[in-house]
Coordinates of C-alpha atoms in Angstrom, one line a residue:
M1 CA 0.0 -0.2 0.2
S2 CA 3.0 2.4 0.6
R3 CA 4.5 1.6 -2.2
K4 CA 1.3 2.7 -4.3
I5 CA 1.0 5.8 -2.4
N6 CA 4.6 6.6 -2.9
N7 CA 4.3 5.8 -6.7
K8 CA 1.3 8.1 -7.0
T9 CA 3.0 11.0 -5.0
W10 CA 6.1 10.4 -7.4
L11 CA 3.6 10.7 -10.4
L12 CA 1.7 13.6 -9.1
F13 CA 5.6 15.7 -8.5
A14 CA 6.6 14.8 -12.0
L15 CA 3.5 16.1 -13.5
S16 CA 3.9 19.2 -11.5
C17 CA 7.5 19.8 -12.5
L18 CA 6.2 19.0 -15.9
A19 CA 3.6 21.7 -15.9
T20 CA 5.8 24.1 -14.2
A21 CA 8.7 23.6 -17.0
I22 CA 5.5 24.2 -19.9
L23 CA 4.9 26.9 -18.4
A24 CA 8.3 28.2 -18.0
L25 CA 9.0 27.6 -21.6
A26 CA 5.9 29.6 -22.6
L27 CA 7.0 33.0 -20.8
R28 CA 10.1 32.7 -22.3
T29 CA 8.8 32.1 -25.7
A30 CA 8.9 35.3 -27.2
A31 CA 6.4 36.4 -29.8
S32 CA 8.5 38.3 -32.7
A33 CA 7.9 42.1 -33.4
S34 CA 6.1 41.2 -36.4
D35 CA 3.7 39.5 -34.5
E36 CA 3.2 41.9 -31.5
V37 CA 3.9 45.1 -33.3
P38 CA 0.9 45.1 -35.9
K39 CA -1.5 44.1 -33.0
L40 CA 0.0 47.2 -31.0
A41 CA -0.5 49.5 -34.1
A42 CA -3.8 48.5 -34.6
L43 CA -5.1 48.7 -30.6
M44 CA -3.3 52.2 -30.5
D45 CA -4.3 53.8 -33.8
W46 CA -0.9 54.5 -35.1
K47 CA -0.7 55.8 -38.3
A48 CA 1.7 57.9 -40.8
G49 CA 3.2 60.8 -38.5
T50 CA 2.4 59.1 -35.4
V51 CA 5.2 59.6 -32.5
V52 CA 5.5 56.6 -30.2
A53 CA 8.0 55.3 -27.7
D54 CA 9.3 51.8 -26.7
I55 CA 10.4 51.6 -22.8
G56 CA 12.8 49.7 -22.2
A57 CA 13.4 48.8 -26.0
G58 CA 16.3 46.2 -25.4
D59 CA 17.9 45.0 -28.7
G60 CA 15.3 47.5 -30.5
S61 CA 13.6 44.8 -32.5
Y62 CA 10.2 46.2 -31.3
A63 CA 11.2 50.1 -31.9
F64 CA 12.3 49.5 -35.0
A65 CA 9.5 47.4 -36.2
S66 CA 7.2 50.1 -35.2
V67 CA 8.8 52.3 -37.5
E68 CA 7.3 50.6 -40.6
H69 CA 4.0 51.7 -39.0
V70 CA 4.5 55.5 -38.6
G71 CA 6.2 56.2 -41.7
T72 CA 9.1 58.6 -42.5
T73 CA 7.1 61.4 -40.9
G74 CA 6.4 59.6 -37.7
K75 CA 9.2 59.4 -34.9
V76 CA 10.0 56.3 -32.4
F77 CA 11.9 56.9 -29.1
A78 CA 13.8 54.0 -28.2
T79 CA 14.5 54.3 -24.1
E80 CA 16.9 51.9 -22.4
I81 CA 18.6 52.2 -18.7
D82 CA 21.3 49.5 -19.2
A83 CA 24.7 51.2 -20.6
E84 CA 25.5 48.4 -22.9
K85 CA 22.2 48.2 -24.6
L86 CA 22.1 51.7 -25.0
K87 CA 25.5 51.6 -26.9
A88 CA 24.2 49.0 -29.1
L89 CA 20.8 50.6 -29.7
T90 CA 22.6 53.8 -30.9
A91 CA 25.2 51.5 -33.0
E92 CA 22.2 49.8 -34.6
V93 CA 20.3 53.1 -35.5
K94 CA 23.4 54.0 -37.3
K95 CA 23.8 51.0 -38.7
R96 CA 20.3 51.1 -40.4
N97 CA 20.6 54.9 -40.8
L98 CA 17.2 55.2 -39.1
Q99 CA 16.7 59.1 -39.0
N100 CA 13.5 58.9 -37.5
V101 CA 14.7 57.0 -34.3
T102 CA 16.3 58.8 -31.1
V103 CA 17.7 56.6 -28.4
V104 CA 16.8 57.9 -25.1
E105 CA 18.8 56.8 -21.8
S106 CA 16.2 56.3 -19.4
G107 CA 16.1 56.6 -15.3
D108 CA 14.5 54.3 -12.5
A109 CA 11.9 57.3 -11.8
E110 CA 12.1 59.1 -15.1
T111 CA 11.7 58.3 -19.0
N112 CA 14.0 61.3 -20.2
L113 CA 11.3 61.7 -22.6
P114 CA 10.1 65.4 -23.7
A115 CA 7.2 66.4 -22.3
S116 CA 4.1 65.6 -24.3
C117 CA 6.2 64.2 -26.9
C118 CA 4.3 61.2 -27.7
D119 CA 1.1 60.2 -29.5
A120 CA 1.8 56.5 -28.1
I121 CA 4.0 54.8 -25.6
F122 CA 4.1 51.0 -24.9
L123 CA 6.2 48.9 -22.3
R124 CA 6.6 45.3 -23.1
R125 CA 7.3 43.0 -19.8
V126 CA 9.2 46.1 -18.6
Y127 CA 6.4 47.4 -15.9
H128 CA 7.1 44.4 -13.6
H129 CA 10.7 45.8 -13.4
L130 CA 10.1 49.2 -12.3
T131 CA 11.6 50.2 -8.9
K132 CA 9.6 53.6 -8.7
P133 CA 6.5 53.0 -10.3
V134 CA 4.6 55.8 -9.1
E135 CA 7.2 58.4 -9.8
F136 CA 7.7 56.7 -13.5
D137 CA 3.9 56.6 -14.1
A138 CA 3.9 60.4 -13.4
S139 CA 6.7 60.7 -16.0
L140 CA 5.0 58.6 -18.2
I141 CA 1.8 60.7 -18.3
R142 CA 3.9 64.0 -18.8
S143 CA 5.4 62.4 -21.9
L144 CA 2.2 61.8 -23.6
K145 CA 0.4 64.2 -25.5
P146 CA -3.6 64.8 -24.3
G147 CA -5.4 61.8 -25.4
G148 CA -2.1 59.8 -25.9
K149 CA -2.1 56.1 -25.2
L150 CA 0.1 53.8 -22.9
A151 CA 0.1 50.3 -23.6
I152 CA 1.6 47.9 -20.9
I153 CA 2.3 44.2 -21.9
D154 CA 3.0 41.9 -19.2
F155 CA 2.4 38.7 -17.5
P156 CA 1.0 37.4 -14.3
P157 CA 3.3 36.6 -11.3
H158 CA 5.1 33.4 -11.7
P159 CA 7.7 32.1 -9.0
E160 CA 10.0 30.6 -11.8
Y161 CA 12.3 33.6 -12.0
G162 CA 12.0 34.7 -8.6
K163 CA 10.9 38.2 -7.4
V164 CA 12.7 41.0 -8.9
K165 CA 14.8 43.1 -6.7
G166 CA 14.3 46.5 -5.6
V167 CA 10.4 46.4 -6.7
P168 CA 7.4 47.4 -4.3
K169 CA 6.4 44.9 -1.7
D170 CA 3.2 44.1 -3.3
R171 CA 4.7 42.3 -6.2
E172 CA 4.4 38.8 -6.1
D173 CA 7.4 36.7 -7.6
H174 CA 8.4 37.8 -11.2
G175 CA 5.6 39.5 -13.0
I176 CA 2.4 41.6 -12.3
Q177 CA -1.1 41.5 -11.2
Q178 CA -3.2 43.2 -13.7
K179 CA -5.2 44.9 -10.8
I180 CA -1.9 46.2 -9.2
L181 CA -0.8 48.1 -12.5
I182 CA -4.3 49.1 -13.5
D183 CA -4.6 50.9 -9.8
E184 CA -1.2 52.3 -10.1
L185 CA -1.9 54.1 -13.3
T186 CA -5.4 55.1 -12.9
Q187 CA -4.1 56.9 -9.7
A188 CA -1.4 58.4 -11.8
G189 CA -4.0 60.1 -13.9
F190 CA -4.7 57.1 -16.6
Q191 CA -7.7 56.1 -17.7
L192 CA -8.2 52.5 -18.8
E193 CA -9.7 51.8 -22.1
K194 CA -9.4 48.1 -22.9
I195 CA -7.7 44.9 -21.4
V196 CA -6.6 42.2 -24.1
D197 CA -6.0 38.8 -22.3
D198 CA -5.7 36.7 -25.4
W199 CA -2.2 38.3 -26.4
P200 CA 0.8 36.4 -27.7
T201 CA 2.7 33.7 -25.1
M202 CA 1.2 34.1 -21.8
D203 CA 1.1 38.0 -21.7
Y204 CA -1.8 40.3 -21.3
C205 CA -1.9 43.8 -23.0
V206 CA -3.7 46.7 -20.8
L207 CA -4.7 49.8 -23.0
F208 CA -4.7 53.1 -21.1
V209 CA -5.4 56.7 -22.6
K210 CA -4.2 60.1 -21.1
K211 CA -7.3 62.4 -19.6

């Protein structure tokens, strides 16, 4: 009897590990910019001449894909806080000869974007890393034009990666609950416009508008 119980326990443990591994793989699997940027462009009504900012642009793939949707009359800001990523981004912009992409060094509490410069701003898997979300949210709203839109793409908390260092205590593991970011951004002065739960991979997208 004891052996049967042990076997059953081992099976349940193995299945649990498998489920965790599958979920972790899904979280790691990044939809390509060619998949997500068109969805963002449609959701946020980008057109020729739109000014967009990619906060936490990383390797720049999403910022560069955004150029195709705003045209030569539009503009894309690509912000980063990491020195090495900033250097690589700047080099890639120069290599591609992108005249309407501007690389900006972000701070932990400031976008460092010009005031009222953007029609649209998006953060992809970045918001849960913010160590000073109240200050940063205030900076986001200052960076948008009246009626400008903000899209937050993120995922629910998951213990696979562990809690992000330095973030507020209400964060659970790696990721962020929709309710927390919605509460924070509405308190900053944004108005919730739409929630998209079927975003690629395990992500969700929350769309706000500057009142």
